[in-house]
Amino acid sequence: MKKNMTELCEDCYSSVCEKHFIIPKLKEAPACCSARYGLATLSFFGFFMVYALRVNLSVALVEMVKTKVSSNSSSSVCPHSDSPGVQHNTTASVYNWDSDTQGWILGSFFYGYLFTQIPGAYLARKFGGKWFLGLGILGTATLTLLTPVAAELGPGYVIGIRVLIGIGEGVTFPAMHTMWSAWAPPMERSKLLSISYAGAQLGTVVALPASGLICFYMDWTYVFYIFGAVGVGWFILWAFLVSDTPETHRNISIQEKEYIVSSLKDQLNSSNKNIPWGSMLKSFPVWAIVVAHFSYNWTFYTLLTLLPTFMDTVLGFNIQQNGFLSALPYLGCWMVMLLGGQIADYMRETWLYSTVAVRKLCTAIGMVGPAVFLVAAGYTGCNYSLAIAFLTISSALGGFSMSGFNINHLDIAPSYAGILLGITNSAATIPGMVGPVIAKTLTRSNTIEEWQTVFYISAAIDVFGTVIFTIFGKGVVQDWAVPGFHSHGN
């Protein structure tokens, strides 16, 4: 769907606007060595740590409960011989935690994660996102270092640690969205946010195989010690190099500061008071994002927490192979996410497609595509290569959603983007709380038929979310988001 003249003027970058309405084209600041791309890079590594600290337990748990979740060839659905060579280290403690206990341990993170979404967004908007994001990751890293001690004390202590880790990470995405509302020029949003949040996918890509290697050559306790220490190191860099807004950044150029501020001047409400809660909650575009976010996360969190178990108990890969193969889907997602951000902004700026058309297209590809290949993966039997290929394609296509509903908060209400993300991410946290528990309950015997049911449920929810966003999603600032602003398009 092509942009009409009003939508072009809302972007204030098009040569058509300049020609017909005599609106000056903003002079863009170079991207190379810029403060905004520096923020994108540091936040990239921040979200790398957020997900590395989140998913390492998924691999480590396979070793922590070896007596209950066995990966030897005789107990998997698809026998698969271990690679000969280096002896697998098995010196660390092993616990007799049943399937239900494992499900609660994997899901406990999200109970804490849900708790701080909206409060974190509100406080980040009021006081700035830098310290909320930084201290959230620092707290997560510190608690990760304590996880082996908690495991020795019992599963209840591990669940408690994971809830606290969720509380620490709950503020990170809303705080970053709040920062981007002040840092990201409208026509660079897809690129900047894709770079920033792609760190989450790369963190998964690195953490899964690295955790497998650490478990194999050292023992599972070092998974938590190593990643925890790296997280503390990242915080030190963040504390010294980042500022909440362009105006407070010590090393930003005058040209870049003016470029960012000028591009956002008609979209932001500087007041920290009178947040339009009622209008937000009555807005169909907001609920479209809520439903899409919930639906996408059901599949994402199910695979994030249980893919190593599927690799172990169904496909029969050992812990060393497991980490690498479990990471492949997220490597694909990371690559597509970065590419999708470039394509989305190119379509908007060069091909003059409307923002809403681009967001809906990316959402459809990023949710229907994964649904199709996830269901297909359940019918590959013991064809290891095909199963891994389908799971990888499924997750990779999900990367397009970052340029779809995932950043739509900034399109419809940039002043309240952090608050909106807190609302939508709260709903989207529920799948992480209940998904692993339901999946574990449905796969007690770990048969292929049981996993097919899990995949069908995820796919159906994905398709439902796509339909709702396609019907109700919008792409311009809503009239309740900026006093005096009236939207005229989609």
mmCIF file of C-alpha atoms in Angstrom, residues 190 194 201 296 329 332-345 347 357-370 392-408 469:
data_model
loop_
_atom_site.group_PDB
_atom_site.id
_atom_site.type_symbol
_atom_site.label_atom_id
_atom_site.label_comp_id
_atom_site.label_asym_id
_atom_site.label_seq_id
_atom_site.Cartn_x
_atom_site.Cartn_y
_atom_site.Cartn_z
ATOM 1 C CA SER A 190 13.811 -0.238 12.142
ATOM 2 C CA SER A 194 16.917 -4.156 15.003
ATOM 3 C CA GLN A 201 19.228 -13.438 19.471
ATOM 4 C CA TYR A 296 4.747 -14.620 19.017
ATOM 5 C CA PRO A 329 17.504 -21.440 14.977
ATOM 6 C CA GLY A 332 19.071 -17.631 11.689
ATOM 7 C CA CYS A 333 16.742 -15.323 13.613
ATOM 8 C CA TRP A 334 19.598 -12.933 14.423
ATOM 9 C CA MET A 335 20.662 -12.677 10.785
ATOM 10 C CA VAL A 336 17.124 -12.180 9.498
ATOM 11 C CA MET A 337 16.367 -9.606 12.202
ATOM 12 C CA LEU A 338 19.277 -7.411 11.100
ATOM 13 C CA LEU A 339 18.401 -7.848 7.418
ATOM 14 C CA GLY A 340 14.705 -7.244 8.053
ATOM 15 C CA GLY A 341 15.397 -3.907 9.743
ATOM 16 C CA GLN A 342 17.298 -2.687 6.706
ATOM 17 C CA ILE A 343 14.607 -3.896 4.301
ATOM 18 C CA ALA A 344 11.768 -2.360 6.339
ATOM 19 C CA ASP A 345 13.278 1.131 6.426
ATOM 20 C CA MET A 347 10.681 0.049 1.811
ATOM 21 C CA ALA A 357 1.876 -1.814 5.415
ATOM 22 C CA VAL A 358 5.498 -2.600 6.243
ATOM 23 C CA ARG A 359 4.692 -3.459 9.879
ATOM 24 C CA LYS A 360 1.870 -5.817 8.887
ATOM 25 C CA LEU A 361 3.901 -7.505 6.167
ATOM 26 C CA CYS A 362 6.853 -8.108 8.499
ATOM 27 C CA THR A 363 4.530 -9.398 11.222
ATOM 28 C CA ALA A 364 2.835 -11.828 8.834
ATOM 29 C CA ILE A 365 6.143 -13.220 7.582
ATOM 30 C CA GLY A 366 7.535 -13.328 11.124
ATOM 31 C CA MET A 367 4.600 -15.276 12.601
ATOM 32 C CA VAL A 368 2.865 -17.324 9.899
ATOM 33 C CA GLY A 369 6.187 -18.504 8.468
ATOM 34 C CA PRO A 370 7.413 -19.871 11.817
ATOM 35 C CA THR A 392 16.011 -23.159 12.058
ATOM 36 C CA ILE A 393 13.834 -21.759 9.254
ATOM 37 C CA SER A 394 10.939 -21.355 11.677
ATOM 38 C CA SER A 395 12.960 -19.309 14.135
ATOM 39 C CA ALA A 396 14.789 -17.391 11.392
ATOM 40 C CA LEU A 397 11.570 -16.144 9.807
ATOM 41 C CA GLY A 398 10.515 -14.932 13.237
ATOM 42 C CA GLY A 399 13.260 -12.321 12.945
ATOM 43 C CA PHE A 400 11.033 -10.298 10.602
ATOM 44 C CA SER A 401 8.643 -9.602 13.473
ATOM 45 C CA MET A 402 11.173 -7.198 15.010
ATOM 46 C CA SER A 403 10.398 -4.797 12.148
ATOM 47 C CA GLY A 404 6.693 -5.557 12.558
ATOM 48 C CA PHE A 405 4.677 -5.398 15.781
ATOM 49 C CA ASN A 406 7.797 -5.372 17.967
ATOM 50 C CA ILE A 407 8.616 -1.723 17.264
ATOM 51 C CA ASN A 408 5.116 -0.555 16.434
ATOM 52 C CA PHE A 469 -2.608 -7.376 14.114
#
